[in-house]
Amino acid sequence: MMRAVLLFGCALLVVARPDISEEKDVLVLKKDNFDEALKQYPYILVEFYAPWCGHCKALAPEYEKAAGILKSEGLPIRLGKVDATEESDLAQEFGVRGYPTIKFFKNGDKSSPKEYSAGREAADFVNWLKKRTGPAASTLSDEAAVAALVASSEVAVIGFFKDLESELAKVFLQAAEAVDDVPFGITSSEAAFSKHELGKDGIVLFKKFDEGRNAFEGEITKEEVLSFIKANRLPLVIEFTEQTAPMIFGGEIKTHILFFLPKSASDYQDKLENFKKAAASFKGKILFIFIDSDHTDNQRILEFFGLKKEECPAVRLITLEEEMTKYKPESSDLSAEAIKEFCDRFLEGKVKPHLMSQDVPEDWDKTPVKILVGKNFEEVVFDEEKNVFVEFYAPWCGHCKQLAPIWDQLGEKYKDHESIIIAKMDSTANEIEAVKIHSFPTLKFFPAGPGKKVVDYNGERTQEGFSKFLESGGQDGAADEFWLQDLEDLEEADETDLEEGDDIHTKDEL
């Protein structure tokens, strides 16, 4: 009798265990099986996605390929996915605010999952996860193992050490611990030393582009090794695509020079070679990026820089620090010498920021909502006798289109008011030094009086909410703290991917 009860109890446990199905080697996770998956698998990378998200659809083939590689190798690492639109409780629990969001869970710990920060090709996922779950550097016993790592990786860093206790070997391992998305190997093989022509201990970065390999020759410090890797791990010129975007935005180099060039141009290859020649002098200082100006997906980027397709080829430089600042060469010369001179002058602090502005429309003040551009902005908003309420918008922004009729009604209500002005500015075509715009729509109030004060509006986007704000002198609805998204969200939360009424703001789209 007791045996029957025990068997029945075990059967209940088996029946009650949540099912974890798979789609193309990716675990399909839901609220009722999420905890069970974390118990079964010590390492899980989880993608929170939306079925309608274009970025998620583009990611799927590489994500599935990575899942298959890891599964076939028998590693205790699995890839999973959560439909965040269906599993809203999970999405809320893990702070999902854009798609795709990818998080790494280790040993069942849900309290602080690690954000995935590397590229979006299968090899990027595999390398990142292996670094997170195994030794910082793989031990390569012979030349065949060295050759296999080099052949399987776009970039690999290998330490050749006869003395594994040397200072250089210790520094190499410290650097390996600090880099997540590049595989590291370490070898003492005489055959490997001979094959790769090393007469003494050293560090070599192998890559499948440009010169093919780089040998470390700096001081023996972790910082110097990391600087060496940063300077050489990327191509001299990297093309901007959905796959390379995380590498571009997530890298340590925050100064980027962009070359807008149509691939259809007859002299495309010659111009790209000139750009590449200029890039050789700025390794680790400026990231050189090529953008196909013909490609439909890149039109938003051209717009961000105030460029039209017919104005390309063209060069622009941008810094991605706390504020994104753009720079434009004075000359249209696209020779290697001219591009190098522009970059040198920028690094010497001799280039002024480039602020875009449309011409002032003749009828800018003839409508209830006044039209502002860069050239008339400060004159209007910092008039000490006027209270000016401005919407900073983007023509493509869905939220801005929803707000437009309400903003027009607000303008109509105050069109004859002696001290209140309702205005708007297209921030994709106009920039001002006094105010930096990071999301659309942004609403700011410039109260009358001296001092050029600015108040962020954070109340209801209704005519009643706006009116209360204005009648209170910019108090009722003012923001205590203005929220800004992280830079990675530039490609994670594309305006075209958001559902109607979704409350995620997007930054200026790069």
Coordinates of C-alpha atoms in Angstrom, one line a residue:
M1 CA 0.0 0.0 0.0
M2 CA 2.8 2.4 1.0
R3 CA 4.6 1.6 -2.3
A4 CA 1.5 2.5 -4.3
V5 CA 1.1 5.8 -2.5
L6 CA 4.7 6.7 -3.2
L7 CA 4.3 5.8 -6.9
F8 CA 1.1 7.8 -7.1
G9 CA 2.9 10.8 -5.5
C10 CA 5.8 10.6 -7.9
A11 CA 3.3 10.4 -10.8
L12 CA 1.7 13.6 -9.5
L13 CA 5.0 15.3 -9.5
V14 CA 5.7 14.3 -13.1
V15 CA 2.3 15.5 -14.2
A16 CA 2.6 18.8 -12.4
R17 CA 6.0 19.6 -13.8
P18 CA 5.6 22.5 -16.3
D19 CA 6.3 21.6 -19.9
I20 CA 9.1 23.4 -21.6
S21 CA 8.7 23.1 -25.3
E22 CA 11.3 24.1 -28.0
E23 CA 11.2 25.8 -31.3
K24 CA 14.3 25.3 -33.4
D25 CA 16.4 24.5 -30.3
V26 CA 15.1 27.7 -28.4
L27 CA 13.2 27.1 -25.2
V28 CA 9.7 28.6 -25.3
L29 CA 9.3 30.1 -21.9
K30 CA 6.2 31.3 -20.1
K31 CA 5.3 32.4 -16.6
D32 CA 4.3 28.8 -15.6
N33 CA 7.5 27.2 -16.7
F34 CA 10.1 30.0 -16.3
D35 CA 11.2 29.0 -12.8
E36 CA 11.4 25.3 -13.8
A37 CA 13.7 26.2 -16.8
L38 CA 16.0 28.1 -14.4
K39 CA 16.2 25.0 -12.2
Q40 CA 16.9 22.6 -15.1
Y41 CA 19.5 24.7 -16.9
P42 CA 22.3 26.5 -14.9
Y43 CA 22.9 29.0 -17.8
I44 CA 20.0 30.5 -19.9
L45 CA 20.1 33.4 -22.2
V46 CA 16.5 34.7 -22.6
E47 CA 15.1 37.0 -25.3
F48 CA 12.0 39.0 -24.5
Y49 CA 10.4 39.8 -27.8
A50 CA 7.3 41.0 -29.5
P51 CA 5.9 39.1 -32.5
W52 CA 5.4 42.4 -34.5
C53 CA 8.9 43.7 -33.8
G54 CA 11.1 44.0 -36.9
H55 CA 14.3 43.8 -34.9
C56 CA 13.1 40.6 -33.2
K57 CA 12.3 39.0 -36.6
A58 CA 15.7 39.9 -38.0
L59 CA 17.4 38.5 -34.9
A60 CA 15.5 35.1 -34.9
P61 CA 17.7 33.1 -37.5
E62 CA 21.0 34.0 -35.7
Y63 CA 19.5 33.3 -32.3
E64 CA 18.2 29.9 -33.4
K65 CA 21.6 29.1 -35.0
A66 CA 23.4 29.9 -31.8
A67 CA 20.9 27.8 -29.8
G68 CA 21.6 24.8 -32.1
I69 CA 25.4 25.2 -31.8
L70 CA 25.3 25.2 -28.0
K71 CA 22.9 22.3 -27.8
S72 CA 25.0 20.2 -30.3
E73 CA 28.1 20.8 -28.2
G74 CA 26.4 19.4 -25.2
L75 CA 27.1 22.5 -23.1
P76 CA 24.9 23.3 -20.1
I77 CA 23.9 26.5 -21.8
R78 CA 20.5 27.1 -23.4
L79 CA 18.8 29.9 -25.2
G80 CA 15.1 30.7 -24.5
K81 CA 12.5 33.2 -25.6
V82 CA 9.5 34.9 -24.0
D83 CA 6.7 36.6 -25.9
A84 CA 6.6 39.7 -23.8
T85 CA 3.2 40.8 -25.3
E86 CA 1.7 37.6 -23.9
E87 CA 3.7 37.1 -20.8
S88 CA 3.4 40.7 -19.5
D89 CA 4.0 39.7 -15.9
L90 CA 7.5 38.3 -16.8
A91 CA 8.2 41.4 -18.9
Q92 CA 7.3 43.7 -16.0
E93 CA 9.3 41.6 -13.5
F94 CA 12.5 41.9 -15.5
G95 CA 12.0 45.6 -16.6
V96 CA 11.4 45.0 -20.3
R97 CA 10.9 48.4 -22.0
G98 CA 11.9 47.7 -25.5
Y99 CA 12.3 44.9 -27.9
P100 CA 14.3 42.7 -28.1
T101 CA 15.6 42.7 -24.5
I102 CA 18.1 39.9 -23.8
K103 CA 19.1 38.8 -20.3
F104 CA 21.4 36.1 -19.0
F105 CA 20.3 34.0 -16.0
K106 CA 22.9 32.0 -14.0
N107 CA 22.3 29.2 -11.5
G108 CA 18.6 30.0 -11.1
D109 CA 19.1 33.6 -9.8
K110 CA 16.3 35.9 -10.9
S111 CA 17.3 38.9 -8.8
S112 CA 19.9 40.4 -11.1
P113 CA 20.2 38.9 -14.5
K114 CA 23.0 40.2 -16.7
E115 CA 22.1 42.3 -19.7
Y116 CA 23.4 40.8 -23.0
S117 CA 25.6 43.5 -24.6
A118 CA 27.4 41.9 -27.6
G119 CA 26.6 41.5 -31.3
R120 CA 23.6 39.7 -32.9
E121 CA 25.2 37.1 -35.0
A122 CA 25.3 33.4 -33.9
A123 CA 29.0 33.5 -33.1
D124 CA 28.6 36.6 -30.9
F125 CA 26.0 34.8 -28.8
V126 CA 28.1 31.7 -28.5
N127 CA 31.4 33.5 -27.7
W128 CA 29.7 35.8 -25.1
L129 CA 28.1 32.8 -23.4
K130 CA 31.2 30.7 -23.4
K131 CA 33.1 33.5 -21.8
R132 CA 30.4 33.9 -19.2
T133 CA 30.3 30.3 -18.3
G134 CA 33.8 28.9 -18.8
P135 CA 37.4 29.9 -18.2
A136 CA 38.4 33.4 -19.4
A137 CA 40.9 31.8 -21.8
S138 CA 40.7 28.3 -23.3
T139 CA 43.8 26.1 -22.9
L140 CA 45.1 25.2 -26.4
S141 CA 47.2 22.1 -26.1
D142 CA 48.6 22.1 -29.7
E143 CA 48.8 24.0 -33.0
A144 CA 45.6 22.2 -34.2
A145 CA 43.7 23.7 -31.3
V146 CA 45.1 27.2 -32.0
A147 CA 44.2 26.8 -35.7
A148 CA 40.6 25.7 -34.8
L149 CA 40.0 28.7 -32.6
V150 CA 41.4 31.1 -35.1
A151 CA 39.3 29.5 -37.9
S152 CA 36.1 29.6 -36.0
S153 CA 36.3 33.2 -34.9
E154 CA 36.0 36.5 -36.6
V155 CA 38.4 37.8 -34.0
A156 CA 40.4 35.8 -31.5
V157 CA 43.1 36.8 -29.0
I158 CA 45.8 34.2 -28.2
G159 CA 48.5 34.3 -25.6
F160 CA 51.7 32.4 -26.5
F161 CA 53.5 31.7 -23.2
K162 CA 56.3 29.3 -22.4
D163 CA 56.2 30.7 -18.9
L164 CA 52.6 30.6 -17.7
E165 CA 53.6 32.4 -14.4
S166 CA 55.1 35.4 -16.2
E167 CA 53.8 38.9 -15.6
L168 CA 52.6 39.1 -19.3
A169 CA 50.7 35.8 -18.9
K170 CA 49.0 37.1 -15.7
V171 CA 48.1 40.4 -17.4
F172 CA 46.7 38.5 -20.4
L173 CA 44.3 36.5 -18.2
Q174 CA 43.2 39.7 -16.5
A175 CA 42.4 41.2 -19.8
A176 CA 40.6 38.0 -20.9
E177 CA 38.3 38.3 -17.8
A178 CA 37.4 41.9 -18.8
V179 CA 36.3 41.2 -22.4
D180 CA 33.1 39.3 -22.9
D181 CA 32.6 39.0 -26.6
V182 CA 36.0 37.9 -28.0
P183 CA 37.3 34.4 -27.5
F184 CA 40.7 34.1 -25.8
G185 CA 43.1 31.2 -25.9
I186 CA 46.4 30.4 -24.2
T187 CA 49.1 28.0 -25.4
S188 CA 52.6 26.8 -24.7
S189 CA 52.9 24.6 -27.8
E190 CA 56.3 24.8 -29.5
A191 CA 54.6 24.0 -32.8
A192 CA 52.2 26.9 -32.4
F193 CA 55.1 29.3 -31.6
S194 CA 56.9 28.1 -34.7
K195 CA 53.8 28.2 -37.0
H196 CA 53.0 31.8 -36.0
E197 CA 56.7 32.9 -36.0
L198 CA 57.0 33.9 -32.3
G199 CA 60.5 33.8 -30.9
K200 CA 59.4 34.7 -27.4
D201 CA 56.2 35.0 -25.3
G202 CA 53.6 37.3 -26.8
I203 CA 50.0 38.2 -27.4
V204 CA 48.5 38.1 -30.9
L205 CA 45.1 39.2 -32.1
F206 CA 43.9 37.2 -35.1
K207 CA 41.1 38.6 -37.3
K208 CA 39.5 37.8 -40.7
F209 CA 39.8 41.3 -42.1
D210 CA 42.3 44.1 -42.8
E211 CA 45.9 43.0 -42.0
G212 CA 44.8 39.6 -40.5
R213 CA 46.8 39.8 -37.3
N214 CA 48.2 42.3 -34.8
A215 CA 51.0 41.6 -32.2
F216 CA 51.0 43.3 -28.8
E217 CA 54.0 45.5 -28.2
G218 CA 52.9 47.8 -25.4
E219 CA 53.7 48.0 -21.7
I220 CA 52.8 44.9 -19.6
T221 CA 49.6 46.2 -18.0
K222 CA 46.0 45.1 -18.2
E223 CA 45.1 48.6 -19.5
E224 CA 47.6 48.5 -22.3
V225 CA 46.4 45.0 -23.4
L226 CA 42.8 46.1 -23.4
S227 CA 43.7 49.3 -25.3
F228 CA 45.5 47.1 -27.9
I229 CA 42.4 44.9 -28.3
K230 CA 40.1 47.8 -28.6
A231 CA 42.2 49.4 -31.3
N232 CA 42.4 46.3 -33.4
R233 CA 39.3 44.2 -32.9
L234 CA 37.1 46.1 -35.3
P235 CA 37.7 46.6 -39.1
L236 CA 39.3 49.9 -40.1
V237 CA 35.9 50.7 -41.7
I238 CA 32.7 49.0 -40.4
E239 CA 29.5 49.0 -42.3
F240 CA 26.4 50.1 -40.3
T241 CA 23.8 47.3 -40.4
E242 CA 21.3 45.9 -37.9
Q243 CA 23.9 43.2 -37.0
T244 CA 26.8 45.6 -36.4
A245 CA 24.7 48.3 -34.6
P246 CA 25.2 46.8 -31.1
M247 CA 29.0 46.6 -31.7
I248 CA 29.0 50.2 -32.9
F249 CA 26.9 51.7 -30.1
G250 CA 28.1 49.4 -27.4
G251 CA 31.8 49.8 -28.0
E252 CA 34.2 51.9 -26.0
I253 CA 35.0 54.3 -28.9
K254 CA 32.4 57.1 -28.6
T255 CA 33.6 59.3 -31.5
H256 CA 32.3 58.1 -34.9
I257 CA 32.9 59.4 -38.3
L258 CA 30.2 58.4 -40.8
F259 CA 30.7 58.1 -44.6
F260 CA 27.3 58.2 -46.4
L261 CA 28.1 56.6 -49.8
P262 CA 25.7 54.9 -52.2
K263 CA 26.9 51.4 -53.1
S264 CA 25.5 52.0 -56.6
A265 CA 28.0 54.8 -57.3
S266 CA 30.5 54.0 -60.1
D267 CA 33.4 55.1 -58.0
Y268 CA 32.1 53.5 -54.8
Q269 CA 35.2 51.3 -54.2
D270 CA 37.7 54.1 -54.8
K271 CA 35.9 56.4 -52.4
L272 CA 35.7 53.6 -49.8
E273 CA 39.4 52.9 -50.1
N274 CA 40.2 56.6 -49.5
F275 CA 38.0 56.5 -46.3
K276 CA 39.9 53.3 -45.2
K277 CA 43.3 55.0 -45.8
A278 CA 42.3 57.8 -43.5
A279 CA 41.0 55.4 -40.9
A280 CA 44.5 53.8 -40.4
S281 CA 45.7 56.9 -38.4
F282 CA 42.9 56.8 -35.8
K283 CA 42.7 53.3 -34.5
G284 CA 41.2 53.3 -31.0
K285 CA 40.4 57.0 -31.2
I286 CA 37.7 57.4 -33.9
L287 CA 35.4 54.7 -35.3
F288 CA 35.1 54.9 -39.1
I289 CA 31.6 53.8 -40.3
F290 CA 30.3 53.4 -43.8
I291 CA 26.6 53.8 -44.5
D292 CA 24.9 52.8 -47.8
S293 CA 22.9 56.0 -48.4
D294 CA 20.8 54.1 -51.0
H295 CA 19.4 51.6 -48.5
T296 CA 15.9 52.2 -47.3
D297 CA 16.6 51.3 -43.7
N298 CA 19.2 54.1 -43.5
Q299 CA 17.0 57.0 -44.6
R300 CA 16.3 57.9 -40.9
I301 CA 20.0 58.2 -40.3
L302 CA 20.4 60.6 -43.2
E303 CA 17.4 62.6 -41.8
F304 CA 19.1 62.7 -38.4
F305 CA 22.1 64.4 -40.0
G306 CA 20.0 66.7 -42.2
L307 CA 21.2 64.9 -45.4
K308 CA 19.3 64.0 -48.5
K309 CA 20.2 61.1 -50.8
E310 CA 21.2 63.4 -53.6
E311 CA 23.7 65.1 -51.2
C312 CA 25.7 61.9 -50.8
P313 CA 28.5 61.0 -50.7
A314 CA 29.1 63.1 -47.6
V315 CA 31.0 62.8 -44.3
R316 CA 29.7 63.7 -40.8
L317 CA 31.3 63.1 -37.3
I318 CA 29.4 62.6 -34.1
T319 CA 30.3 62.1 -30.4
L320 CA 28.2 59.8 -28.3
E321 CA 28.9 61.1 -24.8
E322 CA 26.3 62.5 -22.5
E323 CA 25.2 64.7 -25.3
M324 CA 25.3 63.7 -29.0
T325 CA 27.1 66.4 -30.9
K326 CA 27.5 66.5 -34.7
Y327 CA 30.3 68.0 -36.7
K328 CA 30.5 68.7 -40.4
P329 CA 33.6 69.2 -42.6
E330 CA 34.0 72.7 -44.1
S331 CA 35.1 71.1 -47.4
S332 CA 33.3 68.6 -49.6
D333 CA 36.7 67.0 -50.4
L334 CA 36.5 63.3 -49.7
S335 CA 40.2 62.4 -50.3
A336 CA 42.0 60.5 -47.6
E337 CA 44.1 63.6 -46.9
A338 CA 41.1 65.8 -46.4
I339 CA 39.3 63.3 -44.1
K340 CA 42.4 62.8 -42.1
E341 CA 42.9 66.6 -41.7
F342 CA 39.3 67.0 -40.5
C343 CA 39.7 64.2 -37.9
D344 CA 43.0 65.7 -36.7
R345 CA 41.4 69.2 -36.3
F346 CA 38.5 67.6 -34.4
L347 CA 40.9 65.9 -31.9
E348 CA 42.7 69.1 -31.5
G349 CA 39.4 70.9 -30.6
K350 CA 39.5 73.1 -33.6
V351 CA 36.1 72.0 -35.1
K352 CA 32.9 73.7 -34.0
P353 CA 29.6 71.6 -33.6
H354 CA 27.3 71.7 -36.6
L355 CA 23.8 72.8 -35.7
M356 CA 21.2 72.2 -38.4
S357 CA 18.5 74.7 -39.2
Q358 CA 15.8 75.2 -41.8
D359 CA 15.2 78.7 -43.2
V360 CA 12.6 80.7 -41.3
P361 CA 9.2 80.3 -43.1
E362 CA 7.7 83.6 -44.2
D363 CA 4.4 82.6 -42.4
W364 CA 6.0 81.2 -39.3
D365 CA 3.9 83.4 -36.9
K366 CA 0.7 83.5 -39.0
T367 CA -0.9 80.4 -37.5
P368 CA -2.1 79.7 -33.9
V369 CA 0.9 77.3 -33.4
K370 CA 4.1 79.2 -34.3
I371 CA 6.7 77.5 -36.4
L372 CA 10.2 77.6 -34.9
V373 CA 13.5 76.7 -36.6
G374 CA 17.1 76.9 -35.5
K375 CA 17.5 80.4 -36.9
N376 CA 14.6 82.0 -35.0
F377 CA 14.4 79.8 -31.9
E378 CA 16.3 81.8 -29.3
E379 CA 14.7 85.1 -30.4
V380 CA 11.2 83.7 -29.8
V381 CA 11.5 81.4 -26.8
F382 CA 13.8 83.7 -24.7
D383 CA 11.6 86.8 -25.2
E384 CA 11.5 88.0 -21.6
E385 CA 7.9 89.2 -22.0
K386 CA 6.5 85.9 -23.3
N387 CA 5.7 82.4 -21.9
V388 CA 6.5 80.0 -24.7
F389 CA 5.3 76.4 -24.7
V390 CA 7.2 74.3 -27.4
E391 CA 6.6 70.8 -28.8
F392 CA 9.8 69.3 -30.2
Y393 CA 8.7 66.7 -32.7
A394 CA 9.8 64.3 -35.5
P395 CA 7.6 64.0 -38.6
W396 CA 7.8 60.2 -38.5
C397 CA 6.9 59.9 -34.8
G398 CA 3.5 58.2 -34.2
H399 CA 3.1 59.8 -30.7
C400 CA 3.7 63.2 -32.3
K401 CA 1.0 62.6 -34.9
Q402 CA -1.4 61.6 -32.1
L403 CA -0.6 64.9 -30.2
A404 CA -0.9 67.1 -33.3
P405 CA -4.7 67.9 -33.2
I406 CA -4.5 68.5 -29.4
W407 CA -1.6 70.9 -29.9
D408 CA -3.4 72.7 -32.7
Q409 CA -6.4 73.2 -30.4
L410 CA -4.1 74.5 -27.7
G411 CA -2.7 77.0 -30.1
E412 CA -6.2 78.1 -31.1
K413 CA -7.1 78.6 -27.5
Y414 CA -4.2 80.9 -26.8
K415 CA -3.7 82.5 -30.2
D416 CA -4.9 85.9 -28.9
H417 CA -3.2 85.7 -25.5
E418 CA -0.9 88.6 -24.8
S419 CA 1.9 86.6 -23.1
I420 CA 1.5 82.9 -24.0
I421 CA 2.8 81.5 -27.3
I422 CA 2.2 77.9 -28.4
A423 CA 5.0 76.7 -30.8
K424 CA 6.5 73.6 -32.4
M425 CA 9.8 72.7 -34.0
D426 CA 10.9 69.8 -36.2
S427 CA 13.9 68.5 -34.2
T428 CA 15.0 66.2 -37.1
A429 CA 15.8 69.3 -39.2
N430 CA 16.7 71.9 -36.5
E431 CA 19.0 71.9 -33.6
I432 CA 19.8 74.5 -30.9
E433 CA 22.7 74.7 -28.5
A434 CA 20.5 75.7 -25.5
V435 CA 18.3 72.6 -25.5
K436 CA 19.2 69.0 -26.3
I437 CA 16.3 66.8 -27.4
H438 CA 16.5 63.0 -26.8
S439 CA 13.0 61.7 -27.4
F440 CA 9.8 62.6 -29.3
P441 CA 7.7 64.4 -28.6
T442 CA 9.5 66.5 -26.0
L443 CA 7.5 69.4 -24.4
K444 CA 9.3 72.3 -22.8
F445 CA 8.1 75.6 -21.3
F446 CA 10.2 78.8 -21.5
P447 CA 8.7 81.2 -18.9
A448 CA 8.9 84.9 -19.2
G449 CA 11.6 86.8 -17.5
P450 CA 15.4 86.9 -17.4
G451 CA 17.7 84.0 -17.1
K452 CA 16.6 81.7 -20.0
K453 CA 14.8 79.3 -17.8
V454 CA 13.5 75.9 -19.1
V455 CA 10.8 73.7 -17.6
D456 CA 10.1 70.2 -18.7
Y457 CA 6.4 69.2 -19.0
N458 CA 5.5 65.8 -17.7
G459 CA 1.8 66.0 -17.1
E460 CA -1.2 64.7 -19.1
R461 CA -1.1 65.2 -22.9
T462 CA -4.6 66.7 -23.0
Q463 CA -5.8 70.2 -23.6
E464 CA -7.0 70.4 -20.0
G465 CA -3.6 69.2 -18.7
F466 CA -1.7 71.7 -20.9
S467 CA -4.0 74.6 -19.9
K468 CA -3.6 73.9 -16.2
F469 CA 0.1 73.9 -16.7
L470 CA 0.1 77.2 -18.5
E471 CA -2.4 78.9 -16.1
S472 CA -0.2 77.8 -13.2
G473 CA 2.8 79.5 -14.7
G474 CA 4.5 76.2 -15.5
Q475 CA 4.0 74.5 -12.1
D476 CA 1.1 72.0 -12.5
G477 CA 2.6 69.2 -14.6
A478 CA 6.2 70.2 -14.5
A479 CA 8.7 67.3 -14.4
D480 CA 10.8 66.8 -11.3
E481 CA 13.2 64.6 -13.2
F482 CA 13.3 64.2 -17.0
W483 CA 13.6 60.5 -18.1
L484 CA 16.0 59.7 -20.9
Q485 CA 16.5 56.3 -22.5
D486 CA 19.8 54.5 -22.8
L487 CA 21.7 54.8 -26.1
E488 CA 21.3 51.1 -26.9
D489 CA 17.5 51.8 -27.2
L490 CA 18.2 53.7 -30.5
E491 CA 18.0 50.3 -32.3
E492 CA 15.9 48.4 -29.7
A493 CA 12.7 50.5 -29.6
D494 CA 12.2 51.8 -33.2
E495 CA 9.2 54.0 -33.5
T496 CA 7.8 51.9 -36.3
D497 CA 7.9 48.8 -34.0
L498 CA 5.7 50.3 -31.3
E499 CA 2.1 49.4 -30.9
E500 CA -0.6 52.2 -31.0
G501 CA -0.5 54.0 -27.6
D502 CA 2.7 52.4 -26.5
D503 CA 4.4 54.6 -24.0
I504 CA 8.0 53.9 -25.0
H505 CA 9.8 57.1 -26.3
T506 CA 12.5 56.9 -28.9
K507 CA 15.6 58.9 -29.1
D508 CA 16.9 60.6 -32.2
E509 CA 17.3 57.6 -34.5
L510 CA 20.8 56.7 -35.5

